PDB file of C-alpha atoms in Angstrom:
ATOM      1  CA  UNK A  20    -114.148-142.004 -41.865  1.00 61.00           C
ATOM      2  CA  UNK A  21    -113.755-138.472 -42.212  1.00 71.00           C
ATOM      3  CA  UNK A  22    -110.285-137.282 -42.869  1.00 73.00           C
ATOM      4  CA  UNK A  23    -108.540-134.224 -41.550  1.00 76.00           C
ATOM      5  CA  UNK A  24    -105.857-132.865 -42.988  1.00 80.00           C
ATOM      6  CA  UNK A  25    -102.799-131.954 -41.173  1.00 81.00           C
ATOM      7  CA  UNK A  26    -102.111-127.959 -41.370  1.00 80.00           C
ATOM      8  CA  UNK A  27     -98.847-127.236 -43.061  1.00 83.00           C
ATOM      9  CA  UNK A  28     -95.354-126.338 -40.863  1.00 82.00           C
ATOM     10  CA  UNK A  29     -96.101-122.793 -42.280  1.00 84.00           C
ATOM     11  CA  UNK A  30     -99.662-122.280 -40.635  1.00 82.00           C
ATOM     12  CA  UNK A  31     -98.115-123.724 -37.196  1.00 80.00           C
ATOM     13  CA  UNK A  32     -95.021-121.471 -37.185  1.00 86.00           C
ATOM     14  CA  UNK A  33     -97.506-118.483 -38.508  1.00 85.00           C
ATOM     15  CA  UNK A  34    -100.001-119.318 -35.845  1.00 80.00           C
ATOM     16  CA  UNK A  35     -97.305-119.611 -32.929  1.00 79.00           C
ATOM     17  CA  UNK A  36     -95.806-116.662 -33.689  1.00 80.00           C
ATOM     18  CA  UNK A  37     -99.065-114.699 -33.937  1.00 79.00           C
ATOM     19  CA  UNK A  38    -100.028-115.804 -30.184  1.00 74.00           C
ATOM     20  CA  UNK A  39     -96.968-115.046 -29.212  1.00 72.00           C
ATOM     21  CA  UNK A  40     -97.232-111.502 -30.665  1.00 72.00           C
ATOM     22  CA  UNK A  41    -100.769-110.554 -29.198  1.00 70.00           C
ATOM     23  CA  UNK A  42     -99.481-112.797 -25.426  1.00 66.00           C
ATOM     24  CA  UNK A  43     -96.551-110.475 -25.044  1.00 60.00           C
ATOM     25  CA  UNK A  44     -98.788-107.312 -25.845  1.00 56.00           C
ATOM     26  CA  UNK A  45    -101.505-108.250 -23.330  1.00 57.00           C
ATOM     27  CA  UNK A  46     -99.522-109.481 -20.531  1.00 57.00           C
ATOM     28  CA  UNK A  47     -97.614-106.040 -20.589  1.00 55.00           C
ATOM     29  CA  UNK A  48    -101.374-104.559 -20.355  1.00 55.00           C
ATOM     30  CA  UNK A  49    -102.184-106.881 -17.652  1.00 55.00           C
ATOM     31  CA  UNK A  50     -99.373-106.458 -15.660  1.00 62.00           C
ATOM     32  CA  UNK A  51     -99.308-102.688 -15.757  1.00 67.00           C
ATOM     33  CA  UNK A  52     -97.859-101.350 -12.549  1.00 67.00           C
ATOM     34  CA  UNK A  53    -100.611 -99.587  -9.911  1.00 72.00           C
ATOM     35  CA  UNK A  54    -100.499 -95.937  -9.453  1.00 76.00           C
ATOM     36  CA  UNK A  55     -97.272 -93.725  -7.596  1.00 73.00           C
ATOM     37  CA  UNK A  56     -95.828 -97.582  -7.288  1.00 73.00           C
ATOM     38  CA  UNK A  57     -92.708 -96.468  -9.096  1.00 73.00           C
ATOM     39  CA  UNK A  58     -90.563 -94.141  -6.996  1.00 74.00           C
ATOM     40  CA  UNK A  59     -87.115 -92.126  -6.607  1.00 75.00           C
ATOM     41  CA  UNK A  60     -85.677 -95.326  -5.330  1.00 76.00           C
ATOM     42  CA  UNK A  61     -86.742 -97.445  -8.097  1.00 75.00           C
ATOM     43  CA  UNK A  62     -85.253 -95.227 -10.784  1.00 77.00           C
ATOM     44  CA  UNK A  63     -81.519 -95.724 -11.735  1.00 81.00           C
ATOM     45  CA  UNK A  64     -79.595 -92.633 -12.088  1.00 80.00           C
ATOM     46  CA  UNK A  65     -80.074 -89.806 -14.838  1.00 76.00           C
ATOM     47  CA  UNK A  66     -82.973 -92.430 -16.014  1.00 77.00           C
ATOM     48  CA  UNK A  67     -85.618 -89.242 -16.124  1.00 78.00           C
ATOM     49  CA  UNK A  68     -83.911 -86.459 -18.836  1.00 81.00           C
ATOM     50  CA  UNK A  69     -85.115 -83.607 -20.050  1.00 78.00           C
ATOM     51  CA  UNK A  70     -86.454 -85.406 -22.769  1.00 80.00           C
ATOM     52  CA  UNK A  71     -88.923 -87.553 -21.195  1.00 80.00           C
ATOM     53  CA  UNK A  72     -90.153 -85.064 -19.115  1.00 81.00           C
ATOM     54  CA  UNK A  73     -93.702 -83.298 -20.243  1.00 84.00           C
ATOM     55  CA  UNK A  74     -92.990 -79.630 -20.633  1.00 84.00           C
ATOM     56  CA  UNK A  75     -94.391 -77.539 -18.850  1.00 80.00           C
ATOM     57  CA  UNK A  76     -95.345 -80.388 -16.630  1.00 82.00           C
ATOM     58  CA  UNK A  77     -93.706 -79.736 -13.876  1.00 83.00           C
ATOM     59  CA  UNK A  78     -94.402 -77.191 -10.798  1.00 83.00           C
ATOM     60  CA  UNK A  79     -91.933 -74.666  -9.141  1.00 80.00           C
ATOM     61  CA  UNK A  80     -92.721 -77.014  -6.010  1.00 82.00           C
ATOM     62  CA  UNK A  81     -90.626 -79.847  -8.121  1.00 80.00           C
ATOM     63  CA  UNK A  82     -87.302 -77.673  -8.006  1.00 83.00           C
ATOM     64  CA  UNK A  83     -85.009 -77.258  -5.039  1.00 84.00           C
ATOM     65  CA  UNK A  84     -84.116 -73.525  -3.820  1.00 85.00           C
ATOM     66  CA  UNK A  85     -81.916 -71.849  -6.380  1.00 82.00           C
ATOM     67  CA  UNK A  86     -82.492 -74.008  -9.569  1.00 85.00           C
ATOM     68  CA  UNK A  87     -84.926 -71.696 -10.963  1.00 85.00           C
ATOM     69  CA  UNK A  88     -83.517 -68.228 -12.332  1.00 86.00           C
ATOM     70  CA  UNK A  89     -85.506 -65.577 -10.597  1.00 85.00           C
ATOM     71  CA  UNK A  90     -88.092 -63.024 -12.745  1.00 87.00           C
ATOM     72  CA  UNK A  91     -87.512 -59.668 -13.536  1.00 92.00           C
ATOM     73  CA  UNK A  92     -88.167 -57.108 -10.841  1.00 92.00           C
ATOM     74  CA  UNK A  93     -91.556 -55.686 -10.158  1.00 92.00           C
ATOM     75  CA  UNK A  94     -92.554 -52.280  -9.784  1.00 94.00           C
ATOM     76  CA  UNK A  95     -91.571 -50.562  -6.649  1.00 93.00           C
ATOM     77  CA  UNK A  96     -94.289 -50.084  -4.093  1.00 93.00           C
ATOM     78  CA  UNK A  97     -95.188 -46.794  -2.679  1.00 94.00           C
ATOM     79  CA  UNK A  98     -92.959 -45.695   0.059  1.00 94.00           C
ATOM     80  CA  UNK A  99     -93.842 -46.610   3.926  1.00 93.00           C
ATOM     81  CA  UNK A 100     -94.232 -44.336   6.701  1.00 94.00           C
ATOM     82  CA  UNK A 101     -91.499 -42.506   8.233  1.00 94.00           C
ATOM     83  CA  UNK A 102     -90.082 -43.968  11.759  1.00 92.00           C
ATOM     84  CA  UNK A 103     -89.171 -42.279  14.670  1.00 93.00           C
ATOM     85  CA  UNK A 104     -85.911 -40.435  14.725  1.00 89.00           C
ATOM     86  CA  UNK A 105     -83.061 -42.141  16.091  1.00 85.00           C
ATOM     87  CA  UNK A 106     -81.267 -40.947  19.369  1.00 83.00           C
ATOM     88  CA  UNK A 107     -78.709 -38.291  18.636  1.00 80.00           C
ATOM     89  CA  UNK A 108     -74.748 -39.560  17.528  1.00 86.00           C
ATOM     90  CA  UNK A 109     -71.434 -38.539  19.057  1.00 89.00           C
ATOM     91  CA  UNK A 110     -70.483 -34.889  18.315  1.00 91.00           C
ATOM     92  CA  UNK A 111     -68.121 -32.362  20.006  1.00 92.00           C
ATOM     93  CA  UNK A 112     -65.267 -34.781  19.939  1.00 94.00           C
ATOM     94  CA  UNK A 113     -62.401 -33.195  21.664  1.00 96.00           C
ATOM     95  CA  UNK A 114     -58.884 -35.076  23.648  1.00 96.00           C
ATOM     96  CA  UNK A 115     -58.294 -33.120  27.061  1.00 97.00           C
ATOM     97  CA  UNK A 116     -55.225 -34.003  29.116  1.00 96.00           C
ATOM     98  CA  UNK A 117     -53.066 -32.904  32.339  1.00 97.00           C
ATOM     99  CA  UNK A 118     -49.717 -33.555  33.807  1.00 96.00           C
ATOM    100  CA  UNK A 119     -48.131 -33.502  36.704  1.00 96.00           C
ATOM    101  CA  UNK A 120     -45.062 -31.256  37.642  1.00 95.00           C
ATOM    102  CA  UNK A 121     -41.730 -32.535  36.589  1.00 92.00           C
ATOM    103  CA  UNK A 122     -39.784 -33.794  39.758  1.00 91.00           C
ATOM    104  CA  UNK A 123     -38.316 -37.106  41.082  1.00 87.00           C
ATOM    105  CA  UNK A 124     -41.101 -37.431  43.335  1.00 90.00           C
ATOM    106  CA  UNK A 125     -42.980 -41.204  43.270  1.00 92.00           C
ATOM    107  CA  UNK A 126     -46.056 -42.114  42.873  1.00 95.00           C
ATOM    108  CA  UNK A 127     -47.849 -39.559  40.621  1.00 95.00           C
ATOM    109  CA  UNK A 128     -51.326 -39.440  40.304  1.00 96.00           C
ATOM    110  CA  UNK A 129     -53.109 -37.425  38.135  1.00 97.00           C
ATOM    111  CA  UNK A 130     -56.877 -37.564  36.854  1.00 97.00           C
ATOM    112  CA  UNK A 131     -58.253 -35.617  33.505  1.00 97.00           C
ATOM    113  CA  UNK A 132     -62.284 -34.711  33.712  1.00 97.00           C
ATOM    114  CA  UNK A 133     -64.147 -33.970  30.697  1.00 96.00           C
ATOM    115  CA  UNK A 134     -65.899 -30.586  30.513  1.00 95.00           C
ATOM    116  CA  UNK A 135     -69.725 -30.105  31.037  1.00 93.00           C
ATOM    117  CA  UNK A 136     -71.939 -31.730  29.395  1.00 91.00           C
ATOM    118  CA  UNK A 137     -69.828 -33.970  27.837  1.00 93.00           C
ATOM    119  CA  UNK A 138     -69.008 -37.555  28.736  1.00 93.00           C
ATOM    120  CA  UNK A 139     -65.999 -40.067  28.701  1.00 95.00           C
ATOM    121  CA  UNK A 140     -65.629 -42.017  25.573  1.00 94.00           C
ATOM    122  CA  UNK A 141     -61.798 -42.896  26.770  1.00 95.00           C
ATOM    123  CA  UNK A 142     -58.370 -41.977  27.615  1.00 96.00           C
ATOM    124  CA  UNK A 143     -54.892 -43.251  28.339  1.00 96.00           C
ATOM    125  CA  UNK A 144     -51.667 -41.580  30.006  1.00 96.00           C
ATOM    126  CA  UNK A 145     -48.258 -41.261  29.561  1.00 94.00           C
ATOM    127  CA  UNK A 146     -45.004 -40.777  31.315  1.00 92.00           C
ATOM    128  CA  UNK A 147     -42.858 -38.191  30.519  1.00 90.00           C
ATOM    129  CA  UNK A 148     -38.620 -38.662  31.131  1.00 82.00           C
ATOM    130  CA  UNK A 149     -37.309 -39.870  33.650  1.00 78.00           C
ATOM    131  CA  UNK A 150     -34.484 -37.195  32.280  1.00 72.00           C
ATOM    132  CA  UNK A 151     -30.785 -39.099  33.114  1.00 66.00           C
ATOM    133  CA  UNK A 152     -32.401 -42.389  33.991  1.00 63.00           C
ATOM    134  CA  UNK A 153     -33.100 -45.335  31.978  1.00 64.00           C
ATOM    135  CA  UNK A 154     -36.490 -45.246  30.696  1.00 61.00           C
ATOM    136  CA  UNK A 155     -37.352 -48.933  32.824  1.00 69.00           C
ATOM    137  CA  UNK A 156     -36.968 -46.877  35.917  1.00 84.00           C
ATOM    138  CA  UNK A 157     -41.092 -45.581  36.060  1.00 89.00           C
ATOM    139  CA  UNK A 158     -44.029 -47.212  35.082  1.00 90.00           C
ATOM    140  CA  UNK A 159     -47.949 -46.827  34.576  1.00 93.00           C
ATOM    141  CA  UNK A 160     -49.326 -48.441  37.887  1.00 94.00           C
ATOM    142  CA  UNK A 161     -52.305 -48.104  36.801  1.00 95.00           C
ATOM    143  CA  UNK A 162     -54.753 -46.165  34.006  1.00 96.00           C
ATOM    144  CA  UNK A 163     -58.232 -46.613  33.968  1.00 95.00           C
ATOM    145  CA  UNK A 164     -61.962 -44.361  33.522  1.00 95.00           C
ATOM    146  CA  UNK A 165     -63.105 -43.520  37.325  1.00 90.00           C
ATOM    147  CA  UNK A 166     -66.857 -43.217  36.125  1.00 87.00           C
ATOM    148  CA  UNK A 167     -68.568 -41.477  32.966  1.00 84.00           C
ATOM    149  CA  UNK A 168     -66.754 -38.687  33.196  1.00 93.00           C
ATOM    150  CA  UNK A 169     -63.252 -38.887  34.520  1.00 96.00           C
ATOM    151  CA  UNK A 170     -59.601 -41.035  33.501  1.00 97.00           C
ATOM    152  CA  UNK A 171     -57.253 -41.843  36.344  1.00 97.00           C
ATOM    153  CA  UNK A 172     -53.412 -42.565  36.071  1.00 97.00           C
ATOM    154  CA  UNK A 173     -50.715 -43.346  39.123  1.00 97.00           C
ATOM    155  CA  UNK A 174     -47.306 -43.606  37.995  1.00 95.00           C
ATOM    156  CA  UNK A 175     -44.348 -44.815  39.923  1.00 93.00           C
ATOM    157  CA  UNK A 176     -40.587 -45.054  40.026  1.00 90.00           C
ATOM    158  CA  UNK A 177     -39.751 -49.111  39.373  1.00 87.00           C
ATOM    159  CA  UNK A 178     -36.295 -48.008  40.470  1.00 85.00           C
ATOM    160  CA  UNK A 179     -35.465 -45.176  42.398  1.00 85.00           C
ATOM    161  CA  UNK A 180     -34.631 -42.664  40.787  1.00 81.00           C
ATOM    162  CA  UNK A 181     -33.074 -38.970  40.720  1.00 81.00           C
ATOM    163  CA  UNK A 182     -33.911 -38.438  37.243  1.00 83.00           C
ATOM    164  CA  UNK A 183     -36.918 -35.507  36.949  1.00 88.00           C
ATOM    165  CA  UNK A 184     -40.070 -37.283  35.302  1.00 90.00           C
ATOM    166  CA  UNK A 185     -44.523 -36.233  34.895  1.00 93.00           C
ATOM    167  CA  UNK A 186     -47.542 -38.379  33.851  1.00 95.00           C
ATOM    168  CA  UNK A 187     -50.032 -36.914  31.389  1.00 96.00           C
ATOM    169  CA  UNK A 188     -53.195 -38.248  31.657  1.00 97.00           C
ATOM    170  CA  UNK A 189     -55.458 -37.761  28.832  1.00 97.00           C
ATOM    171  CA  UNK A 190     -59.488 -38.151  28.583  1.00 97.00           C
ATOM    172  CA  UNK A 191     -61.694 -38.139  25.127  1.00 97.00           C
ATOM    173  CA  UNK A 192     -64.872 -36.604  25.452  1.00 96.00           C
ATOM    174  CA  UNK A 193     -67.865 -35.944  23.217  1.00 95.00           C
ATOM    175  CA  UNK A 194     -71.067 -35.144  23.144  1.00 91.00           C
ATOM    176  CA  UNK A 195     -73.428 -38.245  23.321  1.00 85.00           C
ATOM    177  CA  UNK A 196     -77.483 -38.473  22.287  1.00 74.00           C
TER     178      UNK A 196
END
């Protein structure tokens, strides 16, 4: 009979350990993970630092709006055409107003035009007194632009009155482009 002789506890634990050493390197090789199947989803948070990332790996496409500083400013281009001139502003600004004579008469109406060539860009109006009365006796009816180039007022005595009064009526005209 031939005899064999036993290997030692040494070569066993030497051997184990050696298969286990070149198993765990090879399964991680075999089971290497297919390509783009690791995702945002799969990655915990602040897994990816600056530190594992490649520079100049990654592509202004990679960064959201506003993350990237912006360059220094180029040269300035040659100037464009001129455009067309714009229509003519206001000018010729000028306040015209009128009032009525100063007597207890009620209503007053009174109306302020602008001069010619120039159109309505507002107006308001005013009563003036009553003298002797309280000042809740008259009141504005009503004050308002008749068309592009006139302002209408009516006043009128609330009360009746005996107190002496007048309604200005004022219009703001200008010259428009």
């Amino acid at each position: 009979m031939i005899s064999v002789r036993r290997p030692s506890p040494a070569l066993v634990i030497s051997c184990v350990a050696l298969a286990l050493a070149l198993g765990g390197t090879s399964f991680a090789a075999v089971s290497a993970l297919p390509k783009n199947s690791v995702g945002t989803p799969q990655l915990k948070a602040s897994a990816v630092t600056s530190a594992k990332v490649k520079n100049r790996s990654l592509l202004r496409a990679d960064f959201a709006a506003g993350q990237l500083p912006a360059g220094p400013a180029g040269p300035a281009g040659p100037a464009g055409p001129a455009g067309p001139a714009g229509p003519a502003g206001v000018s010729a600004v000028e306040r015209v107003e009128t009032t009525t004579v100063v007597n207890s008469a009620s209503p007053k109406a009174a109306q302020m035009a602008c001069p010619a060539g120039k159109r309505l860009l507002g107006g308001g109006a005013r009563l003036n007194g009553p003298v002797g009365s309280p000042p809740a006796s008259v009141a504005i009816q009503a004050s308002f632009p008749d068309n592009d180039n006139i302002y209408r007022a009516i006043g009128r005595e609330a009360v009746a009155t005996v107190g002496t009064w007048s309604l200005t009526v004022f219009a703001v005209c200008a010259t428009t482009g």
